[in-house]
PDB file of C-alpha atoms in Angstrom:
ATOM      1  CA  MET A   1     -63.399 -24.162  -4.987  1.00 95.00           C
ATOM      2  CA  ILE A   2     -66.832 -24.964  -5.961  1.00 98.00           C
ATOM      3  CA  ARG A   3     -69.524 -22.658  -4.868  1.00 98.00           C
ATOM      4  CA  PRO A   4     -73.096 -21.114  -5.712  1.00 98.00           C
ATOM      5  CA  ALA A   5     -72.706 -18.216  -7.992  1.00 98.00           C
ATOM      6  CA  LEU A   6     -73.359 -14.903  -6.861  1.00 98.00           C
ATOM      7  CA  ALA A   7     -74.692 -11.585  -8.319  1.00 97.00           C
ATOM      8  CA  GLY A   8     -71.079 -10.441  -8.402  1.00 97.00           C
ATOM      9  CA  ASP A   9     -69.949 -13.211 -10.346  1.00 98.00           C
ATOM     10  CA  CYS A  10     -72.380 -12.294 -13.361  1.00 98.00           C
ATOM     11  CA  ILE A  11     -70.053 -10.159 -15.287  1.00 98.00           C
ATOM     12  CA  ASN A  12     -67.166 -12.880 -14.994  1.00 98.00           C
ATOM     13  CA  LEU A  13     -69.629 -15.603 -16.205  1.00 99.00           C
ATOM     14  CA  ALA A  14     -70.442 -13.428 -19.609  1.00 98.00           C
ATOM     15  CA  ALA A  15     -66.726 -12.972 -20.114  1.00 98.00           C
ATOM     16  CA  LEU A  16     -66.044 -16.560 -19.576  1.00 98.00           C
ATOM     17  CA  SER A  17     -69.159 -17.802 -21.707  1.00 98.00           C
ATOM     18  CA  ILE A  18     -68.155 -15.526 -24.515  1.00 97.00           C
ATOM     19  CA  GLN A  19     -64.499 -16.935 -24.640  1.00 96.00           C
ATOM     20  CA  VAL A  20     -65.544 -20.517 -24.481  1.00 96.00           C
ATOM     21  CA  TRP A  21     -68.426 -20.104 -26.659  1.00 94.00           C
ATOM     22  CA  LEU A  22     -66.550 -18.285 -29.556  1.00 94.00           C
ATOM     23  CA  ASN A  23     -63.539 -20.792 -29.008  1.00 92.00           C
ATOM     24  CA  SER A  24     -65.777 -23.707 -29.551  1.00 89.00           C
ATOM     25  CA  TYR A  25     -68.343 -22.581 -32.202  1.00 87.00           C
ATOM     26  CA  ALA A  26     -66.634 -19.876 -34.174  1.00 86.00           C
ATOM     27  CA  ARG A  27     -64.200 -22.358 -35.786  1.00 85.00           C
ATOM     28  CA  ASP A  28     -64.429 -20.362 -39.018  1.00 87.00           C
ATOM     29  CA  GLY A  29     -63.891 -17.042 -37.702  1.00 91.00           C
ATOM     30  CA  VAL A  30     -66.415 -14.505 -36.388  1.00 91.00           C
ATOM     31  CA  ARG A  31     -69.303 -12.876 -38.301  1.00 90.00           C
ATOM     32  CA  ASN A  32     -72.037 -10.418 -37.347  1.00 92.00           C
ATOM     33  CA  GLY A  33     -74.595 -13.297 -36.549  1.00 89.00           C
ATOM     34  CA  LEU A  34     -72.121 -15.193 -34.378  1.00 91.00           C
ATOM     35  CA  SER A  35     -71.161 -11.608 -32.594  1.00 93.00           C
ATOM     36  CA  GLU A  36     -74.890 -10.576 -32.192  1.00 93.00           C
ATOM     37  CA  TYR A  37     -75.768 -14.016 -30.626  1.00 93.00           C
ATOM     38  CA  VAL A  38     -72.868 -13.843 -28.242  1.00 94.00           C
ATOM     39  CA  PHE A  39     -73.405 -10.199 -27.034  1.00 96.00           C
ATOM     40  CA  ASN A  40     -77.202 -10.583 -26.690  1.00 94.00           C
ATOM     41  CA  THR A  41     -77.099 -14.016 -25.066  1.00 94.00           C
ATOM     42  CA  PHE A  42     -73.812 -13.825 -22.537  1.00 96.00           C
ATOM     43  CA  ASN A  43     -74.063 -10.509 -20.835  1.00 97.00           C
ATOM     44  CA  GLN A  44     -74.277  -9.636 -17.156  1.00 97.00           C
ATOM     45  CA  GLN A  45     -77.975  -8.979 -17.220  1.00 97.00           C
ATOM     46  CA  HIS A  46     -78.561 -12.587 -18.498  1.00 97.00           C
ATOM     47  CA  PHE A  47     -76.814 -13.905 -15.777  1.00 98.00           C
ATOM     48  CA  GLU A  48     -78.325 -11.860 -13.120  1.00 98.00           C
ATOM     49  CA  GLN A  49     -81.713 -13.157 -14.587  1.00 98.00           C
ATOM     50  CA  LEU A  50     -80.604 -16.776 -14.412  1.00 98.00           C
ATOM     51  CA  LEU A  51     -79.856 -16.225 -10.725  1.00 98.00           C
ATOM     52  CA  THR A  52     -83.314 -15.121  -9.735  1.00 97.00           C
ATOM     53  CA  LYS A  53     -85.055 -18.315 -11.338  1.00 97.00           C
ATOM     54  CA  GLN A  54     -86.174 -20.555  -8.713  1.00 95.00           C
ATOM     55  CA  ASP A  55     -85.523 -23.833 -10.204  1.00 96.00           C
ATOM     56  CA  TYR A  56     -82.087 -22.799 -11.735  1.00 97.00           C
ATOM     57  CA  GLN A  57     -78.629 -22.757 -10.260  1.00 98.00           C
ATOM     58  CA  ILE A  58     -75.276 -21.917 -11.368  1.00 99.00           C
ATOM     59  CA  LEU A  59     -72.136 -23.365  -9.778  1.00 99.00           C
ATOM     60  CA  VAL A  60     -68.740 -21.762 -10.208  1.00 99.00           C
ATOM     61  CA  TYR A  61     -65.114 -23.254 -10.083  1.00 99.00           C
ATOM     62  CA  GLU A  62     -62.941 -20.505  -8.730  1.00 97.00           C
ATOM     63  CA  GLN A  63     -59.235 -20.654  -7.883  1.00 96.00           C
ATOM     64  CA  GLN A  64     -57.417 -17.657  -6.275  1.00 95.00           C
ATOM     65  CA  GLU A  65     -60.320 -15.589  -6.934  1.00 93.00           C
ATOM     66  CA  HIS A  66     -60.393 -16.303 -10.693  1.00 97.00           C
ATOM     67  CA  LEU A  67     -63.350 -17.957 -12.414  1.00 98.00           C
ATOM     68  CA  LEU A  68     -62.120 -21.101 -14.490  1.00 98.00           C
ATOM     69  CA  GLY A  69     -65.531 -22.792 -15.129  1.00 98.00           C
ATOM     70  CA  TYR A  70     -69.069 -23.051 -14.223  1.00 99.00           C
ATOM     71  CA  ILE A  71     -72.227 -25.303 -14.644  1.00 99.00           C
ATOM     72  CA  ALA A  72     -75.667 -24.041 -15.118  1.00 98.00           C
ATOM     73  CA  VAL A  73     -78.754 -26.659 -14.242  1.00 98.00           C
ATOM     74  CA  ASP A  74     -82.170 -26.284 -15.064  1.00 97.00           C
ATOM     75  CA  LEU A  75     -84.127 -28.362 -12.913  1.00 95.00           C
ATOM     76  CA  LYS A  76     -87.456 -27.928 -14.634  1.00 91.00           C
ATOM     77  CA  SER A  77     -86.273 -28.777 -18.131  1.00 87.00           C
ATOM     78  CA  GLN A  78     -86.796 -32.287 -19.386  1.00 81.00           C
ATOM     79  CA  PHE A  79     -85.919 -34.383 -22.324  1.00 86.00           C
ATOM     80  CA  GLU A  80     -88.736 -36.757 -23.517  1.00 78.00           C
ATOM     81  CA  THR A  81     -89.444 -38.163 -19.899  1.00 79.00           C
ATOM     82  CA  GLN A  82     -88.603 -37.253 -16.366  1.00 84.00           C
ATOM     83  CA  ALA A  83     -86.361 -40.603 -16.028  1.00 84.00           C
ATOM     84  CA  ASN A  84     -83.820 -38.526 -17.817  1.00 87.00           C
ATOM     85  CA  GLY A  85     -83.522 -35.947 -15.027  1.00 93.00           C
ATOM     86  CA  TYR A  86     -82.720 -32.401 -15.402  1.00 96.00           C
ATOM     87  CA  GLU A  87     -80.772 -30.219 -17.652  1.00 96.00           C
ATOM     88  CA  VAL A  88     -77.333 -29.273 -17.439  1.00 98.00           C
ATOM     89  CA  ASP A  89     -78.010 -26.188 -19.412  1.00 97.00           C
ATOM     90  CA  THR A  90     -74.164 -25.087 -19.484  1.00 97.00           C
ATOM     91  CA  LEU A  91     -70.878 -26.780 -18.720  1.00 98.00           C
ATOM     92  CA  TYR A  92     -68.235 -24.256 -19.605  1.00 98.00           C
ATOM     93  CA  VAL A  93     -64.400 -24.471 -18.559  1.00 98.00           C
ATOM     94  CA  GLN A  94     -61.819 -22.040 -19.827  1.00 96.00           C
ATOM     95  CA  ASN A  95     -59.936 -23.501 -22.662  1.00 91.00           C
ATOM     96  CA  ARG A  96     -56.486 -23.423 -20.997  1.00 94.00           C
ATOM     97  CA  HIS A  97     -57.993 -25.194 -17.907  1.00 96.00           C
ATOM     98  CA  GLN A  98     -59.580 -27.932 -19.602  1.00 93.00           C
ATOM     99  CA  GLY A  99     -58.376 -31.579 -19.054  1.00 92.00           C
ATOM    100  CA  LYS A 100     -57.565 -30.737 -15.259  1.00 95.00           C
ATOM    101  CA  GLY A 101     -60.701 -32.200 -13.987  1.00 96.00           C
ATOM    102  CA  ILE A 102     -62.761 -29.175 -13.368  1.00 98.00           C
ATOM    103  CA  GLY A 103     -65.661 -30.190 -15.698  1.00 97.00           C
ATOM    104  CA  LYS A 104     -66.121 -33.347 -13.900  1.00 97.00           C
ATOM    105  CA  GLN A 105     -65.957 -31.898 -10.733  1.00 98.00           C
ATOM    106  CA  LEU A 106     -68.749 -29.359 -11.462  1.00 98.00           C
ATOM    107  CA  LEU A 107     -70.769 -32.409 -12.907  1.00 98.00           C
ATOM    108  CA  GLN A 108     -70.112 -34.145  -9.641  1.00 97.00           C
ATOM    109  CA  ALA A 109     -71.171 -31.218  -7.578  1.00 98.00           C
ATOM    110  CA  ALA A 110     -74.357 -30.754  -9.586  1.00 98.00           C
ATOM    111  CA  SER A 111     -75.092 -34.466  -8.982  1.00 97.00           C
ATOM    112  CA  ARG A 112     -74.469 -34.307  -5.276  1.00 97.00           C
ATOM    113  CA  LEU A 113     -77.044 -31.229  -5.105  1.00 97.00           C
ATOM    114  CA  HIS A 114     -79.654 -32.051  -7.427  1.00 96.00           C
ATOM    115  CA  GLY A 115     -79.495 -35.881  -8.257  1.00 94.00           C
ATOM    116  CA  LYS A 116     -77.598 -38.186 -10.550  1.00 95.00           C
ATOM    117  CA  ASN A 117     -79.675 -38.129 -13.574  1.00 95.00           C
ATOM    118  CA  TYR A 118     -79.397 -35.444 -15.839  1.00 97.00           C
ATOM    119  CA  TRP A 119     -78.802 -34.622 -19.798  1.00 96.00           C
ATOM    120  CA  LEU A 120     -77.389 -31.975 -21.818  1.00 97.00           C
ATOM    121  CA  THR A 121     -76.888 -31.056 -25.428  1.00 95.00           C
ATOM    122  CA  THR A 122     -73.624 -30.609 -27.376  1.00 94.00           C
ATOM    123  CA  TRP A 123     -73.017 -29.708 -30.967  1.00 92.00           C
ATOM    124  CA  VAL A 124     -72.031 -32.673 -33.170  1.00 92.00           C
ATOM    125  CA  GLY A 125     -68.807 -30.624 -34.495  1.00 88.00           C
ATOM    126  CA  ASN A 126     -67.551 -30.211 -30.741  1.00 89.00           C
ATOM    127  CA  LEU A 127     -65.514 -33.250 -30.874  1.00 91.00           C
ATOM    128  CA  GLU A 128     -63.575 -32.616 -27.495  1.00 91.00           C
ATOM    129  CA  GLY A 129     -66.969 -32.124 -25.511  1.00 92.00           C
ATOM    130  CA  LEU A 130     -68.809 -35.468 -27.052  1.00 94.00           C
ATOM    131  CA  SER A 131     -65.381 -37.373 -26.544  1.00 94.00           C
ATOM    132  CA  PHE A 132     -65.349 -35.791 -22.665  1.00 96.00           C
ATOM    133  CA  TYR A 133     -69.190 -36.726 -21.950  1.00 96.00           C
ATOM    134  CA  LEU A 134     -69.026 -40.272 -23.506  1.00 95.00           C
ATOM    135  CA  HIS A 135     -65.776 -41.083 -21.648  1.00 95.00           C
ATOM    136  CA  LEU A 136     -67.773 -40.139 -18.212  1.00 95.00           C
ATOM    137  CA  GLY A 137     -70.336 -42.605 -19.350  1.00 94.00           C
ATOM    138  CA  PHE A 138     -72.967 -40.402 -20.907  1.00 96.00           C
ATOM    139  CA  LYS A 139     -75.143 -42.162 -23.606  1.00 96.00           C
ATOM    140  CA  ASP A 140     -76.593 -40.596 -26.695  1.00 95.00           C
ATOM    141  CA  ILE A 141     -80.368 -40.505 -26.293  1.00 94.00           C
ATOM    142  CA  GLY A 142     -81.333 -38.313 -29.198  1.00 94.00           C
ATOM    143  CA  GLU A 143     -80.825 -35.233 -31.276  1.00 93.00           C
ATOM    144  CA  TYR A 144     -81.765 -31.355 -30.902  1.00 91.00           C
ATOM    145  CA  PHE A 145     -81.323 -28.783 -33.287  1.00 92.00           C
ATOM    146  CA  PHE A 146     -79.984 -25.215 -32.554  1.00 88.00           C
ATOM    147  CA  GLU A 147     -81.108 -22.389 -34.804  1.00 84.00           C
ATOM    148  CA  LEU A 148     -78.746 -19.610 -35.347  1.00 80.00           C
ATOM    149  CA  GLU A 149     -79.058 -17.146 -38.214  1.00 79.00           C
ATOM    150  CA  GLY A 150     -81.446 -19.424 -40.047  1.00 78.00           C
ATOM    151  CA  ASP A 151     -79.400 -22.510 -40.005  1.00 80.00           C
ATOM    152  CA  GLN A 152     -80.062 -25.550 -38.152  1.00 83.00           C
ATOM    153  CA  HIS A 153     -77.106 -26.889 -36.098  1.00 87.00           C
ATOM    154  CA  GLU A 154     -77.316 -30.423 -35.090  1.00 91.00           C
ATOM    155  CA  ASN A 155     -76.526 -31.318 -31.469  1.00 92.00           C
ATOM    156  CA  ARG A 156     -76.500 -34.655 -29.669  1.00 96.00           C
ATOM    157  CA  VAL A 157     -78.540 -35.235 -26.454  1.00 96.00           C
ATOM    158  CA  LEU A 158     -76.450 -36.967 -24.087  1.00 96.00           C
ATOM    159  CA  ALA A 159     -77.793 -38.471 -20.739  1.00 96.00           C
ATOM    160  CA  PHE A 160     -76.223 -39.763 -17.689  1.00 96.00           C
ATOM    161  CA  LYS A 161     -77.818 -42.145 -15.438  1.00 93.00           C
ATOM    162  CA  GLY A 162     -75.847 -42.089 -11.919  1.00 80.00           C
ATOM    163  CA  LYS A 163     -76.062 -44.944  -9.535  1.00 68.00           C
TER     164      LYS A 163
END
């Protein structure tokens, strides 16, 4: 079931985010900088704050009262032009539940609510994510660099233009 996130979901959103982020980006193991970023970014208070933002929404995918994934959209964020639509800030699905259509369903739910044009960024080393988005019809429209521990990490900006 897909539904809007509630305050009671925030601790599970934090736990799921840590799990997915580390699995996706800590490919060489965990070190202090990564751990600090994860615990400072993905915590209950962070998600509680996001839920109070007027132009931001989180939708969760829940099955038998277990959170399996979520999508967070920032309706004010834009890349280069308004024609690219709003930003899909985060699309996370628990690793063992990837490949079951959950990510696609979350994208479709956001699209029904907020419009068919949206964009997102994904790390160039996330080959599974890049493949997933390109398979769904996203187009590569640019680059974005994420800074962590003084290093620049290249991300691709991908846009979806719905019909």
